[in-house]
Amino acid sequence: MKITNALIQKFLDNQCTPTEAEAVSRHLKQYPDLAATYLRSSWGAAEGANELPAGYKAAMMQEIQVQIARHRRVVRFRWAAAAASLLIGTAAVWLFMPSAKTPAAALAERTEKKPVATASWKVQTNTAAKAYRFKLEDGTLVKLAPHAVVRYQEPFGRENKRTIYMEGEADFDVAPDKARPFTVHTKWFATTALGTAFKVSEKATSCQVRLFHGKVLIKSLVKSLKGWKKDVVLLPGHEMKYSVSAGTVTVEPFQVAPNRPTSTAVDQVPYQDENTLVFDNTPLPVVMKSLTDRYHTTIFYDEEQLKGKYFSGEVLKGDSLSVLLSVIANMNGLSVTKKEDIYIITQSK
């Protein structure tokens, strides 16, 4: 049977005969990218969007399969705008049904099984002009840049996986949990960490991952991505930049731009609570004073040498001051030495 666009649309509209539906479902399973195209088309028609947000294709496919096991009856596709969730129609049942079973047999088999508990999707969108901070259930702190969007399942950390889908730019201060890796998905990459602080920024033609402390592993989500030869492991104070058009990957130390606009003293005060200290492009003299107070230790430095230098990052309770000062020093062309219980910050020679 020849599979045409008209026949596929007929299939999605639940108007195919059993023979036609079986043929179309085999065709879509054989060509999953084609299936994704039609899912994207359905999304656009229902929501007025131009394309699916980053990571939605895989998330929707997973949700479809979960819902197939969960629902007792067959219903049509429809989209819930707030959570971008799916109710599965006859077309989806055919698409993921083993080809060797008849529709009646497969439906009977599903009826005998107990419903599978499913998680709900949570969407956080920053529509404000300044960054928005919130905390995930596992204790991870997220700073969402303006116009950025993140999407994750609740309860967060279900099935021992902490997974975030995002668009735009966000900072993550990950709560340590060796048993549950923390992974951020963008359109091209998956960045995984156990306990660390990093920034992910994705645009139409590039992606950037910047690591403040800890360690992250960056994997490509696209097969044969242009210029991408192997996974990247980032060390503190380094960033990975990928250019889509040029197909180039660079890993190098980063330094916050010194041309920061003049700010008030209130703007320079870092956010802090009992367990967290957050710097957002904070002048280094302010950073050093805050660290002195937090760690109850002495840090010697020349304010003139620190002028025009800044630091962004999150400090968690229990983080090593020695490691933190080394990261800040490497990022700003400084050196740090320790004599007894005193740290000395100087300009690198």
Short mmCIF file of C-alpha atoms in Angstrom, two decimals:
data_model
loop_
_atom_site.label_atom_id
_atom_site.label_comp_id
_atom_site.label_asym_id
_atom_site.label_seq_id
_atom_site.Cartn_x
_atom_site.Cartn_y
_atom_site.Cartn_z
CA MET A 1 0.00 0.00 0.00
CA LYS A 2 1.42 3.43 -0.95
CA ILE A 3 1.71 5.77 2.04
CA THR A 4 0.75 9.31 1.04
CA ASN A 5 0.45 12.53 3.02
CA ALA A 6 -3.30 12.34 2.65
CA LEU A 7 -3.36 8.81 4.07
CA ILE A 8 -1.19 9.84 7.04
CA GLN A 9 -3.51 12.76 7.77
CA LYS A 10 -6.47 10.40 7.50
CA PHE A 11 -4.71 8.15 10.01
CA LEU A 12 -4.18 11.04 12.45
CA ASP A 13 -7.85 12.01 12.05
CA ASN A 14 -8.86 8.46 13.08
CA GLN A 15 -10.59 7.78 9.75
CA CYS A 16 -8.47 4.87 8.44
CA THR A 17 -9.66 1.32 8.00
CA PRO A 18 -7.84 -1.24 10.20
CA THR A 19 -5.74 -2.31 7.19
CA GLU A 20 -4.79 1.29 6.34
CA ALA A 21 -4.02 2.15 9.97
CA GLU A 22 -1.72 -0.84 10.36
CA ALA A 23 0.17 0.08 7.18
CA VAL A 24 0.60 3.73 8.24
CA SER A 25 1.70 2.80 11.77
CA ARG A 26 4.41 0.49 10.37
CA HIS A 27 5.55 3.31 8.07
CA LEU A 28 5.78 5.89 10.90
CA LYS A 29 7.65 3.47 13.16
CA GLN A 30 10.11 2.86 10.34
CA TYR A 31 10.61 6.62 9.83
CA PRO A 32 10.43 8.25 13.32
CA ASP A 33 11.54 11.66 12.00
CA LEU A 34 8.44 11.70 9.82
CA ALA A 35 6.30 10.95 12.87
CA ALA A 36 7.97 13.84 14.72
CA THR A 37 7.17 16.15 11.80
CA TYR A 38 3.48 15.36 12.05
CA LEU A 39 3.56 15.76 15.84
CA ARG A 40 5.13 19.17 15.32
CA SER A 41 2.44 20.04 12.81
CA SER A 42 -0.27 19.05 15.29
CA TRP A 43 1.38 21.17 17.96
CA GLY A 44 1.53 24.19 15.70
CA ALA A 45 -2.11 23.87 14.65
CA ALA A 46 -3.28 23.57 18.24
CA GLU A 47 -1.04 26.10 19.92
CA GLY A 48 0.08 28.47 17.15
CA ALA A 49 3.76 27.68 17.75
CA ASN A 50 6.31 27.50 14.96
CA GLU A 51 8.25 24.56 16.36
CA LEU A 52 8.42 22.24 19.35
CA PRO A 53 10.56 23.52 22.22
CA ALA A 54 13.91 21.86 22.84
CA GLY A 55 13.57 18.31 24.12
CA TYR A 56 9.82 18.10 23.53
CA LYS A 57 10.05 15.47 20.79
CA ALA A 58 11.60 12.87 23.08
CA ALA A 59 9.43 13.95 26.00
CA MET A 60 6.22 13.64 23.97
CA MET A 61 7.19 10.23 22.64
CA GLN A 62 7.84 9.05 26.19
CA GLU A 63 4.56 10.53 27.41
CA ILE A 64 2.65 8.83 24.60
CA GLN A 65 3.97 5.43 25.60
CA VAL A 66 3.21 6.05 29.29
CA GLN A 67 -0.33 7.16 28.52
CA ILE A 68 -0.97 4.13 26.32
CA ALA A 69 -0.31 1.89 29.32
CA ARG A 70 -2.36 4.12 31.59
CA HIS A 71 -5.62 4.79 29.75
CA ARG A 72 -8.45 2.27 29.61
CA ARG A 73 -10.17 3.77 26.62
CA VAL A 74 -9.12 5.08 23.22
CA VAL A 75 -9.44 8.83 22.69
CA ARG A 76 -8.33 11.35 20.09
CA PHE A 77 -5.22 13.52 20.21
CA ARG A 78 -5.67 16.78 22.04
CA TRP A 79 -3.19 19.21 23.52
CA ALA A 80 -3.26 20.81 26.98
CA ALA A 81 -1.73 24.26 26.52
CA ALA A 82 -0.53 24.93 30.06
CA ALA A 83 1.48 21.72 30.51
CA ALA A 84 1.92 20.66 26.88
CA SER A 85 0.71 17.19 27.85
CA LEU A 86 -0.89 14.57 25.59
CA LEU A 87 -4.00 12.45 25.66
CA ILE A 88 -3.48 9.57 23.30
CA GLY A 89 -5.79 8.79 20.39
CA THR A 90 -6.35 5.77 18.26
CA ALA A 91 -3.52 6.86 15.97
CA ALA A 92 -1.00 6.75 18.85
CA VAL A 93 -2.20 3.32 19.93
CA TRP A 94 -1.57 2.01 16.41
CA LEU A 95 1.82 3.77 16.23
CA PHE A 96 3.30 2.11 19.30
CA MET A 97 1.43 -1.21 19.17
CA PRO A 98 3.57 -4.30 18.37
CA SER A 99 2.82 -5.14 14.74
CA ALA A 100 2.39 -8.84 15.50
CA LYS A 101 -0.70 -8.25 17.67
CA THR A 102 -4.19 -7.36 16.56
CA PRO A 103 -5.77 -4.15 17.94
CA ALA A 104 -8.25 -6.18 19.98
CA ALA A 105 -5.55 -8.39 21.50
CA ALA A 106 -3.31 -5.45 22.37
CA LEU A 107 -6.21 -3.54 23.93
CA ALA A 108 -7.17 -6.59 25.99
CA GLU A 109 -3.61 -6.97 27.20
CA ARG A 110 -3.52 -3.32 28.31
CA THR A 111 -6.85 -3.69 30.11
CA GLU A 112 -5.50 -6.54 32.23
CA LYS A 113 -2.58 -4.44 33.47
CA LYS A 114 -2.82 -2.05 36.39
CA PRO A 115 -2.62 1.66 35.56
CA VAL A 116 0.90 3.07 35.62
CA ALA A 117 1.41 6.07 37.90
CA THR A 118 2.51 9.00 35.77
CA ALA A 119 4.14 12.30 36.58
CA SER A 120 2.79 15.68 35.53
CA TRP A 121 4.78 18.21 33.52
CA LYS A 122 5.78 21.48 35.14
CA VAL A 123 6.68 24.47 32.95
CA GLN A 124 8.54 27.50 34.32
CA THR A 125 8.64 30.52 32.00
CA ASN A 126 10.33 33.80 32.85
CA THR A 127 8.33 36.61 31.26
CA ALA A 128 9.93 39.30 33.45
CA ALA A 129 12.76 41.64 32.49
CA LYS A 130 15.10 40.27 35.16
CA ALA A 131 16.25 36.82 36.25
CA TYR A 132 13.83 34.61 38.16
CA ARG A 133 15.09 32.24 40.88
CA PHE A 134 13.38 29.13 42.19
CA LYS A 135 14.29 25.88 43.93
CA LEU A 136 13.51 22.36 42.71
CA GLU A 137 12.26 19.62 45.04
CA ASP A 138 15.75 18.10 45.32
CA GLY A 139 17.22 21.39 46.54
CA THR A 140 18.75 22.48 43.21
CA LEU A 141 18.70 26.25 42.67
CA VAL A 142 17.74 27.54 39.23
CA LYS A 143 18.20 31.08 37.93
CA LEU A 144 16.10 31.55 34.81
CA ALA A 145 17.13 34.39 32.47
CA PRO A 146 14.44 36.57 30.85
CA HIS A 147 12.44 34.73 28.14
CA ALA A 148 13.94 31.37 29.18
CA VAL A 149 11.78 28.28 29.65
CA VAL A 150 12.40 25.04 31.56
CA ARG A 151 10.21 21.96 31.63
CA TYR A 152 10.42 18.97 33.97
CA GLN A 153 8.28 16.26 35.51
CA GLU A 154 6.82 16.40 39.00
CA PRO A 155 7.62 14.91 41.40
CA PHE A 156 11.11 15.93 40.32
CA GLY A 157 13.65 13.10 40.44
CA ARG A 158 11.10 10.43 39.54
CA GLU A 159 12.63 7.04 38.66
CA ASN A 160 16.02 8.23 40.00
CA LYS A 161 16.43 10.71 37.14
CA ARG A 162 16.69 14.47 37.46
CA THR A 163 16.06 15.75 33.94
CA ILE A 164 15.35 19.30 32.74
CA TYR A 165 14.38 20.44 29.22
CA MET A 166 15.21 24.07 28.53
CA GLU A 167 15.27 26.93 26.03
CA GLY A 168 17.22 30.16 26.44
CA GLU A 169 19.64 30.65 29.34
CA ALA A 170 19.66 29.33 32.90
CA ASP A 171 22.07 28.81 35.80
CA PHE A 172 21.89 25.59 37.80
CA ASP A 173 23.34 25.09 41.27
CA VAL A 174 22.83 21.35 41.53
CA ALA A 175 22.10 19.65 44.83
CA PRO A 176 24.60 16.78 45.23
CA ASP A 177 23.07 13.32 44.74
CA LYS A 178 25.39 10.60 43.39
CA ALA A 179 22.49 8.19 42.92
CA ARG A 180 20.55 10.59 40.68
CA PRO A 181 22.52 12.38 37.94
CA PHE A 182 21.22 15.84 37.00
CA THR A 183 20.86 16.39 33.23
CA VAL A 184 19.86 19.49 31.27
CA HIS A 185 18.63 18.93 27.71
CA THR A 186 18.80 21.61 25.03
CA LYS A 187 18.19 21.21 21.31
CA TRP A 188 21.68 19.82 20.62
CA PHE A 189 23.25 18.76 23.92
CA ALA A 190 22.69 16.99 27.23
CA THR A 191 24.79 18.35 30.11
CA THR A 192 25.05 16.01 33.11
CA ALA A 193 26.34 16.78 36.61
CA LEU A 194 26.21 15.22 40.07
CA GLY A 195 26.78 18.29 42.28
CA THR A 196 27.96 21.49 40.66
CA ALA A 197 27.08 24.99 39.47
CA PHE A 198 26.94 25.76 35.75
CA LYS A 199 25.24 27.95 33.16
CA VAL A 200 23.65 26.74 29.92
CA SER A 201 22.86 29.23 27.16
CA GLU A 202 21.34 28.19 23.84
CA LYS A 203 20.57 30.40 20.85
CA ALA A 204 19.43 29.63 17.32
CA THR A 205 23.00 29.21 16.04
CA SER A 206 25.07 28.36 19.11
CA CYS A 207 25.21 26.72 22.52
CA GLN A 208 27.40 27.59 25.50
CA VAL A 209 28.02 25.73 28.76
CA ARG A 210 29.99 27.54 31.49
CA LEU A 211 31.14 25.69 34.65
CA PHE A 212 31.63 27.53 37.97
CA HIS A 213 32.55 24.59 40.18
CA GLY A 214 32.30 20.79 40.12
CA LYS A 215 32.40 18.81 36.89
CA VAL A 216 29.97 18.26 34.01
CA LEU A 217 29.79 15.89 31.06
CA ILE A 218 28.41 17.25 27.75
CA LYS A 219 27.00 14.83 25.18
CA SER A 220 25.55 15.50 21.75
CA LEU A 221 21.86 14.66 21.32
CA VAL A 222 22.18 14.83 17.53
CA LYS A 223 23.68 11.95 15.58
CA SER A 224 26.67 13.03 13.47
CA LEU A 225 26.54 16.63 14.73
CA LYS A 226 28.78 18.75 12.51
CA GLY A 227 32.22 19.24 14.09
CA TRP A 228 31.39 17.26 17.25
CA LYS A 229 33.94 14.45 17.65
CA LYS A 230 33.61 13.32 21.28
CA ASP A 231 31.97 14.06 24.60
CA VAL A 232 33.35 17.01 26.55
CA VAL A 233 34.19 17.03 30.26
CA LEU A 234 34.37 20.58 31.65
CA LEU A 235 36.52 21.62 34.59
CA PRO A 236 35.82 24.63 36.85
CA GLY A 237 36.40 28.03 35.26
CA HIS A 238 36.06 26.66 31.70
CA GLU A 239 33.34 26.92 29.09
CA MET A 240 32.34 24.98 25.98
CA LYS A 241 31.13 26.92 22.95
CA TYR A 242 29.56 25.28 19.91
CA SER A 243 28.77 27.07 16.64
CA VAL A 244 26.05 25.48 14.51
CA SER A 245 26.97 27.23 11.25
CA ALA A 246 30.74 26.73 11.53
CA GLY A 247 30.52 23.33 13.20
CA THR A 248 33.26 24.31 15.67
CA VAL A 249 33.75 23.31 19.31
CA THR A 250 35.99 25.28 21.67
CA VAL A 251 36.81 24.65 25.33
CA GLU A 252 38.66 27.42 27.14
CA PRO A 253 38.83 29.38 30.42
CA PHE A 254 36.30 32.20 30.70
CA GLN A 255 36.44 35.60 32.33
CA VAL A 256 33.52 37.88 33.10
CA ALA A 257 33.62 41.04 30.96
CA PRO A 258 35.06 43.96 32.95
CA ASN A 259 32.81 46.64 31.41
CA ARG A 260 30.02 46.19 33.96
CA PRO A 261 27.53 49.09 34.15
CA THR A 262 27.68 51.19 37.27
CA SER A 263 25.49 49.67 39.98
CA THR A 264 24.38 50.70 43.43
CA ALA A 265 25.74 49.20 46.62
CA VAL A 266 22.44 47.35 47.07
CA ASP A 267 22.81 45.70 43.65
CA GLN A 268 26.25 44.41 44.64
CA VAL A 269 25.08 42.54 47.73
CA PRO A 270 24.98 38.80 46.95
CA TYR A 271 21.91 36.70 47.68
CA GLN A 272 22.45 34.41 50.64
CA ASP A 273 20.71 32.16 53.10
CA GLU A 274 21.90 29.57 55.61
CA ASN A 275 23.07 27.12 52.95
CA THR A 276 23.68 29.19 49.82
CA LEU A 277 25.67 32.21 48.69
CA VAL A 278 24.89 33.44 45.16
CA PHE A 279 27.05 35.89 43.19
CA ASP A 280 25.69 37.49 40.03
CA ASN A 281 28.53 39.31 38.23
CA THR A 282 29.56 40.63 41.66
CA PRO A 283 32.72 42.79 42.01
CA LEU A 284 35.59 40.73 43.43
CA PRO A 285 36.15 42.95 46.51
CA VAL A 286 32.52 42.24 47.49
CA VAL A 287 33.03 38.55 46.76
CA MET A 288 36.11 38.38 48.98
CA LYS A 289 34.38 40.16 51.86
CA SER A 290 31.40 37.81 51.59
CA LEU A 291 33.66 34.74 51.56
CA THR A 292 35.59 36.08 54.56
CA ASP A 293 32.33 36.38 56.51
CA ARG A 294 30.96 33.04 55.31
CA TYR A 295 34.07 30.97 56.05
CA HIS A 296 35.25 32.98 59.08
CA THR A 297 38.72 33.15 57.65
CA THR A 298 41.17 35.87 56.58
CA ILE A 299 41.67 36.73 52.89
CA PHE A 300 44.29 39.38 52.05
CA TYR A 301 43.97 41.24 48.74
CA ASP A 302 44.69 44.59 47.12
CA GLU A 303 41.42 46.25 46.07
CA GLU A 304 43.19 48.08 43.24
CA GLN A 305 44.22 44.73 41.72
CA LEU A 306 40.64 43.45 41.94
CA LYS A 307 39.00 46.47 40.32
CA GLY A 308 37.11 45.68 37.14
CA LYS A 309 36.95 41.97 37.95
CA TYR A 310 33.73 40.09 38.72
CA PHE A 311 32.45 36.66 39.61
CA SER A 312 29.17 34.79 39.01
CA GLY A 313 28.42 31.53 40.73
CA GLU A 314 26.74 29.76 43.64
CA VAL A 315 28.53 28.62 46.79
CA LEU A 316 26.95 25.78 48.73
CA LYS A 317 27.39 24.94 52.37
CA GLY A 318 30.38 22.61 52.60
CA ASP A 319 32.12 23.84 49.44
CA SER A 320 35.90 24.06 49.75
CA LEU A 321 37.14 27.64 50.10
CA SER A 322 40.54 26.66 48.65
CA VAL A 323 38.94 25.25 45.50
CA LEU A 324 36.59 28.20 45.19
CA LEU A 325 39.37 30.79 45.47
CA SER A 326 41.45 28.86 42.91
CA VAL A 327 38.53 28.95 40.44
CA ILE A 328 38.01 32.69 40.96
CA ALA A 329 41.73 33.34 40.61
CA ASN A 330 42.04 31.33 37.38
CA MET A 331 39.06 33.14 35.87
CA ASN A 332 40.49 36.59 36.63
CA GLY A 333 44.21 36.26 36.06
CA LEU A 334 45.05 36.12 39.75
CA SER A 335 47.09 33.85 42.02
CA VAL A 336 46.16 32.49 45.43
CA THR A 337 48.55 31.27 48.11
CA LYS A 338 47.90 30.02 51.62
CA LYS A 339 50.06 30.60 54.68
CA GLU A 340 48.76 28.82 57.76
CA ASP A 341 45.05 29.83 57.87
CA ILE A 342 45.40 32.96 55.73
CA TYR A 343 44.71 33.22 51.97
CA ILE A 344 46.61 35.79 49.90
CA ILE A 345 45.26 36.98 46.52
CA THR A 346 47.77 38.60 44.14
CA GLN A 347 48.06 39.49 40.46
CA SER A 348 49.48 36.65 38.35
CA LYS A 349 52.94 37.36 36.96
#
